[in-house]
Coordinates of C-alpha atoms in Angstrom, one line a residue:
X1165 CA -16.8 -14.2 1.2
X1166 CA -17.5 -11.3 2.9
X1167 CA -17.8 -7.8 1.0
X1168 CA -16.7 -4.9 2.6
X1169 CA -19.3 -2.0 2.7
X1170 CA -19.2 0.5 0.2
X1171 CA -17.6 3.4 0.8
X1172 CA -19.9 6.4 1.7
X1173 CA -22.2 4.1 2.9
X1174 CA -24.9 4.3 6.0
X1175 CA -22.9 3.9 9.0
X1176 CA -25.5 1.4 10.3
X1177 CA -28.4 -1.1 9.4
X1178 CA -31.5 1.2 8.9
X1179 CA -29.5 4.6 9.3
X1180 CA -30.1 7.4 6.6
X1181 CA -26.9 8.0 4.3
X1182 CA -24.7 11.0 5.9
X1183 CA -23.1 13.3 3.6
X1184 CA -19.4 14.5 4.4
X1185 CA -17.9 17.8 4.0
X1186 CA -14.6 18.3 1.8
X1187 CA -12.7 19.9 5.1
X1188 CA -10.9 16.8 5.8
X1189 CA -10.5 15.0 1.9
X1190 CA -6.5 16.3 2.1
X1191 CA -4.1 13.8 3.5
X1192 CA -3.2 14.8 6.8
X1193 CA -6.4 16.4 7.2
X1194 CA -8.6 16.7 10.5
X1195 CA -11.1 14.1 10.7
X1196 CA -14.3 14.3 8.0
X1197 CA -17.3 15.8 10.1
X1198 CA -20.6 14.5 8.9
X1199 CA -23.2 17.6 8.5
X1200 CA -26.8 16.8 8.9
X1201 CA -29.3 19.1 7.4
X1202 CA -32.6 19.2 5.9
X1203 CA -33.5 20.1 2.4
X1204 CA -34.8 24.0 1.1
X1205 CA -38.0 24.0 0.4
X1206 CA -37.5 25.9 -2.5
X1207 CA -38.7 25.7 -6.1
X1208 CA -35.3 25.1 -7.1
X1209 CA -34.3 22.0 -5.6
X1210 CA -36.0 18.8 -5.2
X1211 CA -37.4 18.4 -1.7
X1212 CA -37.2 13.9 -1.7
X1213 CA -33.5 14.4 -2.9
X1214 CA -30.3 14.4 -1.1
X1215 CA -28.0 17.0 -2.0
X1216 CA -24.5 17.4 -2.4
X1217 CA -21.7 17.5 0.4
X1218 CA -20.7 21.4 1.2
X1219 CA -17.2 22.6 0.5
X1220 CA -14.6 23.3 2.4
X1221 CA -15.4 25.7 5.6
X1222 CA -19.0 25.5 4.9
X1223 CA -19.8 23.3 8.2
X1224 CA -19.0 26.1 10.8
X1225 CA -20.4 28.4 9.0
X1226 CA -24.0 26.7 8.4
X1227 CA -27.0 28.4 10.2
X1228 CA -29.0 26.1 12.7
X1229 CA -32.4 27.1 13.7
X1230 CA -34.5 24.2 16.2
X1231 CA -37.6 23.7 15.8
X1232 CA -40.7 22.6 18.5
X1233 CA -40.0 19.2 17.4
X1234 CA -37.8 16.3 19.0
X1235 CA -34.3 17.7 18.9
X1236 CA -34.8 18.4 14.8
X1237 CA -33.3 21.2 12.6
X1238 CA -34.8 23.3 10.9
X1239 CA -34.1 23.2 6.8
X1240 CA -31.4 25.3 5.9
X1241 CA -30.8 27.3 3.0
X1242 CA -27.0 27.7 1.6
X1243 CA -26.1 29.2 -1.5
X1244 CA -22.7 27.9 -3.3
X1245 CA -20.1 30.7 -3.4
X1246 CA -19.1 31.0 -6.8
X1247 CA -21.8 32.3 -8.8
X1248 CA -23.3 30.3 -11.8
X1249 CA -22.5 27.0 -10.2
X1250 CA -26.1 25.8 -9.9
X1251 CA -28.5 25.2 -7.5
X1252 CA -27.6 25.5 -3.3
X1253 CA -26.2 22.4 -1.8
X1254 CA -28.5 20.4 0.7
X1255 CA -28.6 17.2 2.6
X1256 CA -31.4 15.6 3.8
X1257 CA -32.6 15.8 7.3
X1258 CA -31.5 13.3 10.2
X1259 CA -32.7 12.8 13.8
X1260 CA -30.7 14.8 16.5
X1261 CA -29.0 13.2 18.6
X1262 CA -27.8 10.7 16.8
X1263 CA -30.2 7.3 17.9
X1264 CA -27.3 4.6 17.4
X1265 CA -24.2 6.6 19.3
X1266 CA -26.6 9.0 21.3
X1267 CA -24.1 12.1 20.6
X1268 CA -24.8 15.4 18.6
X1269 CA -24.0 15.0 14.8
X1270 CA -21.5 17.6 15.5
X1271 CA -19.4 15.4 17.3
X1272 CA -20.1 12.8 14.1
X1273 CA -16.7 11.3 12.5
X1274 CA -17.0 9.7 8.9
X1275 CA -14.9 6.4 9.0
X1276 CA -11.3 6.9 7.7
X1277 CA -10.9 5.9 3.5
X1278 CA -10.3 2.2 3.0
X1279 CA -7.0 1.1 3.5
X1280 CA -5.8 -0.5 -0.2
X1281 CA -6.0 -3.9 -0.1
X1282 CA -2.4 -5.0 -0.3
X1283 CA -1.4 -9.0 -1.3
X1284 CA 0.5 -10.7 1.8
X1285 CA 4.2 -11.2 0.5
X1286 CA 5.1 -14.8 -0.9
X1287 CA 5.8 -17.5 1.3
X1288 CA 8.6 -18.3 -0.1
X1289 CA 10.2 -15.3 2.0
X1290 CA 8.5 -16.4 5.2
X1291 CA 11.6 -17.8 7.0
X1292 CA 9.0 -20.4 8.7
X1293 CA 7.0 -21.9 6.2
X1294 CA 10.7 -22.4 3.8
X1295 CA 12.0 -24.6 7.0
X1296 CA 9.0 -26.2 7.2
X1297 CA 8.3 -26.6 3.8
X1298 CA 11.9 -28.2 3.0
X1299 CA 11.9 -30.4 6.0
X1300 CA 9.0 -32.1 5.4
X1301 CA 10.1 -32.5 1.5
X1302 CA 13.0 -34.1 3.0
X1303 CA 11.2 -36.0 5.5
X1304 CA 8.9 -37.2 2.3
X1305 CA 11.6 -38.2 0.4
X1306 CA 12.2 -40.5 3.5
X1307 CA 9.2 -42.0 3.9
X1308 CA 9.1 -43.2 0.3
X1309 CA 12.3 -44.5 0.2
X1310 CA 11.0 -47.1 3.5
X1311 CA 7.7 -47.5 1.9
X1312 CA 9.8 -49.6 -0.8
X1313 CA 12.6 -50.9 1.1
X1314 CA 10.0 -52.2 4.0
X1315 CA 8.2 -54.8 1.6
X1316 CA 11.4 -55.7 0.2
X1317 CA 12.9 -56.5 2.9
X1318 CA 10.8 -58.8 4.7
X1319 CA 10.2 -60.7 1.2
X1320 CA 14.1 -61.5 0.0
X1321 CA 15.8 -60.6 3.3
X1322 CA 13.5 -62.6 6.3
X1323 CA 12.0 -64.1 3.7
X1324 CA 8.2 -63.5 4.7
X1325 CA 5.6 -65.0 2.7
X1326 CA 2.2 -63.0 1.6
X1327 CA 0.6 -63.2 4.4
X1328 CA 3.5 -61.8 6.4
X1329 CA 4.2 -58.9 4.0
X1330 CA 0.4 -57.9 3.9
X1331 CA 0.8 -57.7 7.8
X1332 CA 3.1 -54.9 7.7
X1333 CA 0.5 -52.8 5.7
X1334 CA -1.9 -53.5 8.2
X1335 CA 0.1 -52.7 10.8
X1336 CA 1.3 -49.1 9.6
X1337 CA -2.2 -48.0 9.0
X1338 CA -3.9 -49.7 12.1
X1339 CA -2.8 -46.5 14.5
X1340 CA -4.6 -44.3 12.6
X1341 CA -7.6 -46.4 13.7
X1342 CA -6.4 -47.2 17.5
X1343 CA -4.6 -43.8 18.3
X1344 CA -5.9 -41.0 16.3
X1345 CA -8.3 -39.3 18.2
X1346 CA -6.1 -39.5 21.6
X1347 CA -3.6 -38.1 19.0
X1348 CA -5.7 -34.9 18.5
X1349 CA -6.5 -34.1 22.0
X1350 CA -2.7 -34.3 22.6
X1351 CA -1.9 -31.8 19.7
X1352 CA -4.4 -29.5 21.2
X1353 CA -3.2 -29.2 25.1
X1354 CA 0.7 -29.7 24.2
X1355 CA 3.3 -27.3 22.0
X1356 CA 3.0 -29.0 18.2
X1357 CA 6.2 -27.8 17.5
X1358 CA 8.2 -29.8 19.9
X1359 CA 5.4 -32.6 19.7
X1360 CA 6.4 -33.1 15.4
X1361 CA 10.3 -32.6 16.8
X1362 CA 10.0 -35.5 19.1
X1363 CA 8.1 -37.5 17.3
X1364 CA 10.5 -37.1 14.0
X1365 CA 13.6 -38.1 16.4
X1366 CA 11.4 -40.9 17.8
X1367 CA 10.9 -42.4 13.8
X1368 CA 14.7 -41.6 13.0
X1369 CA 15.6 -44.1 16.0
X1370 CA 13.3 -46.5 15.3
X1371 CA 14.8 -46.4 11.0
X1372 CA 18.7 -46.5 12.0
X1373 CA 17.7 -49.1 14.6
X1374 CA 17.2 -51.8 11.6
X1375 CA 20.5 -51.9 9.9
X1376 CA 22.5 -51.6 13.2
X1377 CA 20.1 -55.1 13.8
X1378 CA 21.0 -56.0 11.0
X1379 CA 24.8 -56.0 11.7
X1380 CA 24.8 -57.5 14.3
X1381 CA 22.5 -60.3 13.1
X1382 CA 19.3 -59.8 15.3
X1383 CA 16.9 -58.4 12.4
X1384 CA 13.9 -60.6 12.3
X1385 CA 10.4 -60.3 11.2
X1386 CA 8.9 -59.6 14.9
X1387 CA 11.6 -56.7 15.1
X1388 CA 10.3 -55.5 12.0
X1389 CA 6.6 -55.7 12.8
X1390 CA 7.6 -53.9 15.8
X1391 CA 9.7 -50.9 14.1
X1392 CA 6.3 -51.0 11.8
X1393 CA 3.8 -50.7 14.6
X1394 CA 5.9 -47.9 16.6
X1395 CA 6.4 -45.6 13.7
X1396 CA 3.0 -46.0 12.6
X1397 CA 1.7 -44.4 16.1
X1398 CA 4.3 -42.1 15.7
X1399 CA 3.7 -41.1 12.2
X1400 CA -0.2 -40.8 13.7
X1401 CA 1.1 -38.2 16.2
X1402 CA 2.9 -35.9 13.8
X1403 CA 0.5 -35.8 11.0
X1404 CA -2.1 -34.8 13.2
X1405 CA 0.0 -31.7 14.9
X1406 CA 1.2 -30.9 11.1
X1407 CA -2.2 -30.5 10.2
X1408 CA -3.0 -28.2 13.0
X1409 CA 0.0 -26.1 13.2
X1410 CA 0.2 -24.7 9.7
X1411 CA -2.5 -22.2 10.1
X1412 CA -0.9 -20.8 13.1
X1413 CA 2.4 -20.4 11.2
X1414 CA 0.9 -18.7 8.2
X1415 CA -1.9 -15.9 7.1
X1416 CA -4.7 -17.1 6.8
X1417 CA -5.1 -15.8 2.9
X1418 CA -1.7 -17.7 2.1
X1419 CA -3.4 -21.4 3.7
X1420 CA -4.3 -22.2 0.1
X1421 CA -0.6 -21.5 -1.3
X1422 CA 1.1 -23.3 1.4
X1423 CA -1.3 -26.4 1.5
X1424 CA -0.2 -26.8 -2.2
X1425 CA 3.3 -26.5 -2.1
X1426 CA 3.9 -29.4 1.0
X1427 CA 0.9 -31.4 -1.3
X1428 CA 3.3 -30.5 -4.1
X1429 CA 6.3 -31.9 -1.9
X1430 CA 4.6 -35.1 -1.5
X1431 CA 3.8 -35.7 -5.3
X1432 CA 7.5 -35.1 -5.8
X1433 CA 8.6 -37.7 -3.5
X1434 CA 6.3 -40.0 -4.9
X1435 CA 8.1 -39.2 -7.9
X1436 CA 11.4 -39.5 -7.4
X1437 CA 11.2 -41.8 -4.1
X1438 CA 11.0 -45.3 -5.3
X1439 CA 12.9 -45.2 -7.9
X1440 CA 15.5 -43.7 -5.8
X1441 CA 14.7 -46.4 -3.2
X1442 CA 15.4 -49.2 -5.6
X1443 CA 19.0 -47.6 -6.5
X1444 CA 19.4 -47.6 -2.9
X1445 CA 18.7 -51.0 -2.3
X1446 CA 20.6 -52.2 -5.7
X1447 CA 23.9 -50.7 -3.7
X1448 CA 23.8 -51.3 0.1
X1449 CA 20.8 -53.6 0.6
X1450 CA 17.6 -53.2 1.6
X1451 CA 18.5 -53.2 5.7
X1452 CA 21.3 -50.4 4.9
X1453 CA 18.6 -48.6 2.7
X1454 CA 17.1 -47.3 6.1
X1455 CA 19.9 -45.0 6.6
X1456 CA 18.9 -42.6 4.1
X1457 CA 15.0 -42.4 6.2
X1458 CA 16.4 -41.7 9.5
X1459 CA 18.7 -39.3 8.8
X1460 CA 15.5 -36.9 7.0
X1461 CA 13.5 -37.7 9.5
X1462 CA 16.7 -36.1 11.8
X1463 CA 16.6 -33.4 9.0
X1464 CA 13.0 -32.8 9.9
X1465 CA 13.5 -32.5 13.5
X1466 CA 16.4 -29.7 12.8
X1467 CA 14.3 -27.5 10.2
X1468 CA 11.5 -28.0 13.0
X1469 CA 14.0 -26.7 15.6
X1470 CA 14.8 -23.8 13.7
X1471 CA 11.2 -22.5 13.0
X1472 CA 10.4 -19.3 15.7
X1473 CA 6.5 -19.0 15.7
X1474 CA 5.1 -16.1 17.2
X1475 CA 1.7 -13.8 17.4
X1476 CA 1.1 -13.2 13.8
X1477 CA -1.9 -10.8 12.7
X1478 CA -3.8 -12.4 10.3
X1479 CA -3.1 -16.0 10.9
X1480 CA -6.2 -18.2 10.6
X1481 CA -5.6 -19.3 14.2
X1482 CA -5.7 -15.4 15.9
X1483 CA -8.5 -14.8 18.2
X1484 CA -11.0 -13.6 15.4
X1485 CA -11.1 -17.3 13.7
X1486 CA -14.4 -17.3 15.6
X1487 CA -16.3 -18.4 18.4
X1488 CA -16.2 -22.9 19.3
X1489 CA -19.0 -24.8 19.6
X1490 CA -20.1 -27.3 22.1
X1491 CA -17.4 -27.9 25.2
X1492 CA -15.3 -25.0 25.8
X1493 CA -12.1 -26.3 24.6
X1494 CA -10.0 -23.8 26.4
X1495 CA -10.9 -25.2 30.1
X1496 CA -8.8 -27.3 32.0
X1497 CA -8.5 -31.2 30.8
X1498 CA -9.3 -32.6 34.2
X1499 CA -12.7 -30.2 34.2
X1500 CA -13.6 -32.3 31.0
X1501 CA -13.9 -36.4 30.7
X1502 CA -12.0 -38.0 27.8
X1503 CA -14.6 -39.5 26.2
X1504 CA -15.6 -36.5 25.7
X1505 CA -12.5 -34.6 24.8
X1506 CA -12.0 -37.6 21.9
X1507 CA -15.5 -37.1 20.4
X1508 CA -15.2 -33.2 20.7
X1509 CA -13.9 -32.9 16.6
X1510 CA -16.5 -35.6 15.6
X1511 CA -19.3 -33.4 17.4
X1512 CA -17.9 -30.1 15.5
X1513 CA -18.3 -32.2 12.1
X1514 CA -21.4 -33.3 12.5
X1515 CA -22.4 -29.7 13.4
X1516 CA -21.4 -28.5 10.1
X1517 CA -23.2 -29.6 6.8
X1518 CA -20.4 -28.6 4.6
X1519 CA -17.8 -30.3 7.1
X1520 CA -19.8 -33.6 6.9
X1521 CA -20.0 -33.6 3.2
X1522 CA -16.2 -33.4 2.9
X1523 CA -15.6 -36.3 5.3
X1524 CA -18.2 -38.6 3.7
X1525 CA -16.8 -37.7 0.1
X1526 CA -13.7 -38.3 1.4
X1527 CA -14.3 -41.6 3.0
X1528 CA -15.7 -43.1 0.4
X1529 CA -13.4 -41.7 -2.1
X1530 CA -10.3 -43.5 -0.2
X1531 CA -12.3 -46.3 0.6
X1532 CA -12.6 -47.4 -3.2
X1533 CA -9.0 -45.6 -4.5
X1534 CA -7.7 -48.6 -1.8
X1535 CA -10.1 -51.3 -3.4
X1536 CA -8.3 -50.4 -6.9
X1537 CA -4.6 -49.7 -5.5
X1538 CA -4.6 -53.7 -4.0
X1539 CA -5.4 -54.2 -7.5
X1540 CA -3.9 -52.2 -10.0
X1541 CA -0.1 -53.1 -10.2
X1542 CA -1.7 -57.2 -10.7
X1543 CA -4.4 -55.9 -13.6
X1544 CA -0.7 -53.8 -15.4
X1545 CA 0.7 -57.1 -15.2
X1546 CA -1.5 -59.7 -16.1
X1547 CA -4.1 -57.8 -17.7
X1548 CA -2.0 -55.0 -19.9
X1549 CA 1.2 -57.6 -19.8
X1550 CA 3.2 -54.3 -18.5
X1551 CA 6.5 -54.8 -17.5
X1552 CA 8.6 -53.5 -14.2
X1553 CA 9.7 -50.6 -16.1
X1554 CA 6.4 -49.8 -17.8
X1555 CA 4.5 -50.3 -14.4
X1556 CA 7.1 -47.5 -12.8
X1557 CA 6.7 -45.2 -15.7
X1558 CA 2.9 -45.2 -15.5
X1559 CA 3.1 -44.1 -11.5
X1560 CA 5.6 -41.5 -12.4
X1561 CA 3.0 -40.0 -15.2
X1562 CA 0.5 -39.7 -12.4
X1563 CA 3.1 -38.2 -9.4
X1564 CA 3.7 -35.7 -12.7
X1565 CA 0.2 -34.4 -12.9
X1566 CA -0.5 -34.0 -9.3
X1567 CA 3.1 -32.0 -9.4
X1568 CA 1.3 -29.5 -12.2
X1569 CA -2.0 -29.3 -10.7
X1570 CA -0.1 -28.5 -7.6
X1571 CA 1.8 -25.7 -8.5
X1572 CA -1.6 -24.2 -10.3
X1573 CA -3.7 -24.8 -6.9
X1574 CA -3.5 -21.9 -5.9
X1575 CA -4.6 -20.1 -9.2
X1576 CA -7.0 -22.6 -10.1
X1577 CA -8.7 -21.7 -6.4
X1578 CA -8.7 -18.1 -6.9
X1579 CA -10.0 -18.2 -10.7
X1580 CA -12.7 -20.9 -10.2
X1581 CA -13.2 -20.1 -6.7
X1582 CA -12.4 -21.9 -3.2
X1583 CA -15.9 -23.6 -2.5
X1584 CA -16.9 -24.2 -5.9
X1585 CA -13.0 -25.8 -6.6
X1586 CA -13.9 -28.1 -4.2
X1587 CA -17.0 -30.1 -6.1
X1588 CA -15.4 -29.2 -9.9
X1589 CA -12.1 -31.1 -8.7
X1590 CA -14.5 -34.4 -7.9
X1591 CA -16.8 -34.4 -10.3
X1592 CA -15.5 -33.3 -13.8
X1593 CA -12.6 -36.1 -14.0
X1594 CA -14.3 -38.9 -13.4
X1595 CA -14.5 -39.4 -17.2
X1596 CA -10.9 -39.9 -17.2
X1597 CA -10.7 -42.5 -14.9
X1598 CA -12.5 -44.9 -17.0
X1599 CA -9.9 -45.0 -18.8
X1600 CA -8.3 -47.7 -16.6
X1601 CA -10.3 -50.2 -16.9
X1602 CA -10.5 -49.7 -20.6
X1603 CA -6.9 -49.9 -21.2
X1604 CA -5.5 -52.7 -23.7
X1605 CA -2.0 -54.2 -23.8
X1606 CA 0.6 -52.2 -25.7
X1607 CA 0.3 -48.6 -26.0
X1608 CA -2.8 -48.9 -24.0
X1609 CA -0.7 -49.0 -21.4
X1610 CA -0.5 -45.2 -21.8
X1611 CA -4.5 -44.5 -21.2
X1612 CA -3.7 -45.8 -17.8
X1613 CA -1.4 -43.7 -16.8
X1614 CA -3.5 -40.8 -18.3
X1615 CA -6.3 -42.1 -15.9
X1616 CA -4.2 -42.3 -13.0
X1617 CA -2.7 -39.0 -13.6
X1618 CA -6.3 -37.3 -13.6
X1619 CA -6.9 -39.3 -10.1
X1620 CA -3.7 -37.9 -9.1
X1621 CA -4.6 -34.4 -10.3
X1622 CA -8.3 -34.3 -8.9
X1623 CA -6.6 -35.5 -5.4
X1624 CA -3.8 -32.5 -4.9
X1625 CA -6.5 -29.8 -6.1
X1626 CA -9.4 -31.8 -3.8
X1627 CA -6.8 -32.3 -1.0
X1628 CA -5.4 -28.5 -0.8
X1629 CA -9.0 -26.9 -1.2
X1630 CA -10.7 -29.1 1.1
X1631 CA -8.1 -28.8 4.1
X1632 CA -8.1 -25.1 3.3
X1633 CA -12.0 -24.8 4.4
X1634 CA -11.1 -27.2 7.2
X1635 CA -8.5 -25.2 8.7
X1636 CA -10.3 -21.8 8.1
X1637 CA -13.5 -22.8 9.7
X1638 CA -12.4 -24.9 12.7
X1639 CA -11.9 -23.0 15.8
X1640 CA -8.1 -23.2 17.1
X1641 CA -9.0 -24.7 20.1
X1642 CA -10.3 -28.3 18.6
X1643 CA -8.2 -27.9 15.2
X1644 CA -6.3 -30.8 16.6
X1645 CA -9.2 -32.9 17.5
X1646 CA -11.0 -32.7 14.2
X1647 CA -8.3 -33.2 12.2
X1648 CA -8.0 -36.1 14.2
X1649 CA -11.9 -37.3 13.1
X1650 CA -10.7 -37.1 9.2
X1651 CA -7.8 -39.2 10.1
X1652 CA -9.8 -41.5 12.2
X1653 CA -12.8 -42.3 9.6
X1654 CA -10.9 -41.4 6.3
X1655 CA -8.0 -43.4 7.2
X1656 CA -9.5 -46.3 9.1
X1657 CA -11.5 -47.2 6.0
X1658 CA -8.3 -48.1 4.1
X1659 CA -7.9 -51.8 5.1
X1660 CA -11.2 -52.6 5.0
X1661 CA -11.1 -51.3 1.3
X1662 CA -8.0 -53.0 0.4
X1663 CA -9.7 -56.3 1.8
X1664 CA -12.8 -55.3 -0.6
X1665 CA -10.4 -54.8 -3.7
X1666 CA -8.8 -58.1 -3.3
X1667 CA -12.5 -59.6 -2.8
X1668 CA -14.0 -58.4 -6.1
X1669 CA -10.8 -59.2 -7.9
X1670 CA -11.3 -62.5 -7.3
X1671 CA -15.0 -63.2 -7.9
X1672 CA -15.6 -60.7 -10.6
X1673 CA -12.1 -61.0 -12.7
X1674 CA -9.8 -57.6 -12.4
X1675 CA -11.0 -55.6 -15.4
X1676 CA -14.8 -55.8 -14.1
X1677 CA -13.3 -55.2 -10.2
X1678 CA -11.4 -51.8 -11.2
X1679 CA -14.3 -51.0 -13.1
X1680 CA -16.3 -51.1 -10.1
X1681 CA -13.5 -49.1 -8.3
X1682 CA -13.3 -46.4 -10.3
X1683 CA -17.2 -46.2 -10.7
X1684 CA -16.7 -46.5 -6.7
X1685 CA -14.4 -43.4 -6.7
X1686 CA -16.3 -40.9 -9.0
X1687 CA -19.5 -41.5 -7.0
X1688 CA -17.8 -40.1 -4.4
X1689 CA -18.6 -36.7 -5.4
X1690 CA -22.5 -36.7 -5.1
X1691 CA -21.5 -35.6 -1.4
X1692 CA -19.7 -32.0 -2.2
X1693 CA -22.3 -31.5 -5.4
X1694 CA -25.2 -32.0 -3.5
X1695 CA -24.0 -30.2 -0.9
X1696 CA -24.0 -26.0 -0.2
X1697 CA -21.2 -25.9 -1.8
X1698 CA -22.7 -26.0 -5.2
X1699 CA -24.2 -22.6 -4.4
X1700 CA -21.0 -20.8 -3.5
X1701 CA -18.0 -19.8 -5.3
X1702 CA -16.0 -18.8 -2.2
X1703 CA -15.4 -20.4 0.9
X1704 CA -16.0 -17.9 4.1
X1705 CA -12.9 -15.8 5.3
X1706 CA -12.0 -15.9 8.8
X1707 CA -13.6 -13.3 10.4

């Protein structure tokens, strides 16, 4: 972080210290005029020493005699007006005209005292972030409630077998592979506002579309592939704007607190989602379930509607959030290929260390967290002999500690500090997570659910520190594009990791295959500790 100079320092690098006089230290005051003289050669005072500032009305009054030399003064003498208060005042002796500004020191003007340093109000008063923020906790809600009632109803409604089902996981997440990086060049030339608003009323259509198939008897697995597909490019397309319009709606010191509370909105959908979801389907029916997602994601679109962004100072995304590199992303999208528009947040990535260290932690931190997630609810079962209920309590322990860690985020950032948050929230869980695999029928159940609730923890705090740096350091310009490159590699590695979960599983037994996972997952933080991260506490401000 930077430090701001002290005050009363040298105006520039190499410049000799200027004293200043007390005429203007009263509030209201003329401007401070900075007084250059040499020191009296006299036995009383110290000739290598500066002295002290004169008191008020001593500047016009000082005598000036020039010397042979290059535009110096001559030393000046100046006794203090009260008797008995020690030895005369005296500065020490600067080149005249100034060298930097090229004007007399007369015309010299200290800088003005340091404005306090005043804490940006809560955001829970900034009408914008509270529609936004309660939107997308609706809009969560939603999306949890489908992520049940999809599965469901494809198994005991169409009547899919496993291979059918597992389709319609592959399907949601295959757009992040196919579309994401179009996806960020289209949240950087187009309004994201009204891009998230039609995207949210695309998804609500697509949601009430099934049970009104459903009533009138045309629901079929194809349909539902198809509703799958589309609302997975969709999905693409708004997470990508999301990402890249919070910044601009914020100040940049609140990024931290308002990354937390929407990562806190998600842990309390996971929470409360499926269970709610399976009430849902218990009285209406899976088909009818779907009501409930398209009308938030209609909720969405209105709190999206609502939101007035304007030019706000401070905000991460003003013109001082620095200078881009490589293609100038402001000029005109026929003036630049696509290829090379889609590889523009990749090239910024790979420009920055810390950047790259992020993205291959993350990568292969999701990569094996999927390898143990296509695993995990078969090792509760037939491994721990854990029932339905236990099985939901033990995902409800860990949405629970990602809700507390959370709401601490923003704390835990500013006590342990925003870069070095980033490699502690990695590395020193790991332990914990060992617990899974070492968890025994019964009560073991319990150890884990502690072990996923670290996971859970170590995620939020991971997830809000990391996209903080992301957001801070990435020029406005490309924000859309390179969150687009996370998206593209973080999430494209997901199938391929479920696929290696289910592999391992099956040829080294499921204890010794989460084992491996979770090993997998803690490795992942030799990127952010061996990284420059390890040497800072704090992440750098916007300029």
């Amino acid at each position: 972080m930077r430090r701001r100079a002290p005050r009363g320092s040298a105006p520039g690098p190499g410049g000799p210290p200027a004293a200043v006089t007390g005429a203007a230290r009263s509030a209201g005051g003329p401007p401070a005029v900075v007084v250059h003289r040499s020191p009296p050669q006299s036995r009383n005072s110290d000739p290598g020493a500066p002295g002290r500032a004169s008191g008020a009305g001593r500047a016009g009054r000082s005598e000036r005699r020039r010397l042979g030399g290059a535009g110096r003064t001559a030393p000046v003498r100046r006794e203090n007006a009260a008797p008995g208060r020690g030895r005369p005042t005296t500065v020490r002796d600067v080149p005249c005209p100034c060298p930097q500004t090229g004007l007399p020191v007369s015309q010299h003007v200290a800088d003005p005292p340091a404005s306090p340093v005043v804490r940006p109000p809560s955001l829970l008063r900034d009408r914008n972030f509270v529609l936004l923020w309660s939107g997308q906790t609706v809009s969560e809600l939603g999306t949890r409630i489908a992520g049940v009632a999809v599965p469901l109803l494809a198994a005991d409604t169409l009547h899919a077998s496993v291979f059918q089902v597992s389709l319609l996981t592959f399907l949601a997440w295959l757009p992040y592979l196919l579309v994401s990086l179009p996806a960020g060049i289209l949240a950087d030339r187009t309004d994201q506002r009204k891009l998230m608003i039609l995207c949210d009323l695309g998804r609500a259509a697509l949601m009430l579309s099934l049970p009104v198939a459903a009533l009138v008897g045309q629901l079929t697995l194809g349909f539902l592939y198809a509703v799958v597909g589309l609302s997975g490019v969709l999905t693409v397309l708004f997470t990508v704007a999301y990402k890249s319009m919070l910044p601009a709606l914020i100040p940049a010191a609140q990024l931290v607190d308002g990354n937390a509370k929407l990562t806190m909105s998600q842990d309390a959908a996971e929470l409360v989602g499926p269970t709610l979801s399976g009430v849902l389907i218990g009285l209406v029916g899976a088909a009818r379930t779907f009501l409930a997602n398209g009308l938030a994601f209609l909720v969405s679109a209105l709190t999206l509607l609502l939101i007035r962004p304007g030019p706000r100072a401070g905000s991460a995304t003003g013109p001082s959030s620095g200078p881009s590199s490589g293609p100038d992303p402001a000029a005109p999208a026929e003036r630049v290929p696509l290829r090379v528009q889609m590889t523009d947040g990749l090239a910024f990535v790979r420009r920055q260390r810390i950047l790259l260290s992020i993205l291959a932690c993350t990568t292969t931190s999701n990569f094996w967290v999927m390898a143990a997630s296509s695993i995990e609810v078969t090792f509760m079962v037939r491994e721990l002999h854990a029932s339905s209920v236990q099985v939901g309590v033990v995902f409800s322990v860990s949405a629970v500690g990602g809700l507390v860690v959370g709401a601490l985020a923003a704390r835990l950032s500013a006590s342990i500090g925003s870069a070095r948050v980033i490699w502690v929230s990695m590395a020193t869980p790991g332990p914990l997570y060992l617990l899974m695999p070492l968890a025994r029928p019964g009560w073991g159940v319990l150890l884990y659910g502690i072990g996923l609730a670290a996971f859970s923890a170590n995620a939020v705090l991971f997830n809000v520190a990391s996209t903080t740096y992301r957001q801070r350091i990435t020029p406005p310009a490309i924000l859309g594009r390179v969150n687009a490159a996370f998206l593209w590699i973080c999430f494209g590695v997901i199938p391929l990791g479920a696929l290696v979960g289910g592999a391992l599983g099956t040829a080294l037994g499921l204890r010794t295959a989460l084992l491996v996972c979770v090993l997998g997952t803690w490795s992942a933080c030799l990127f952010v500790v061996f990284s420059p991260l390890r040497r800072m506490r704090d992440t750098p401000e916007p300029a």
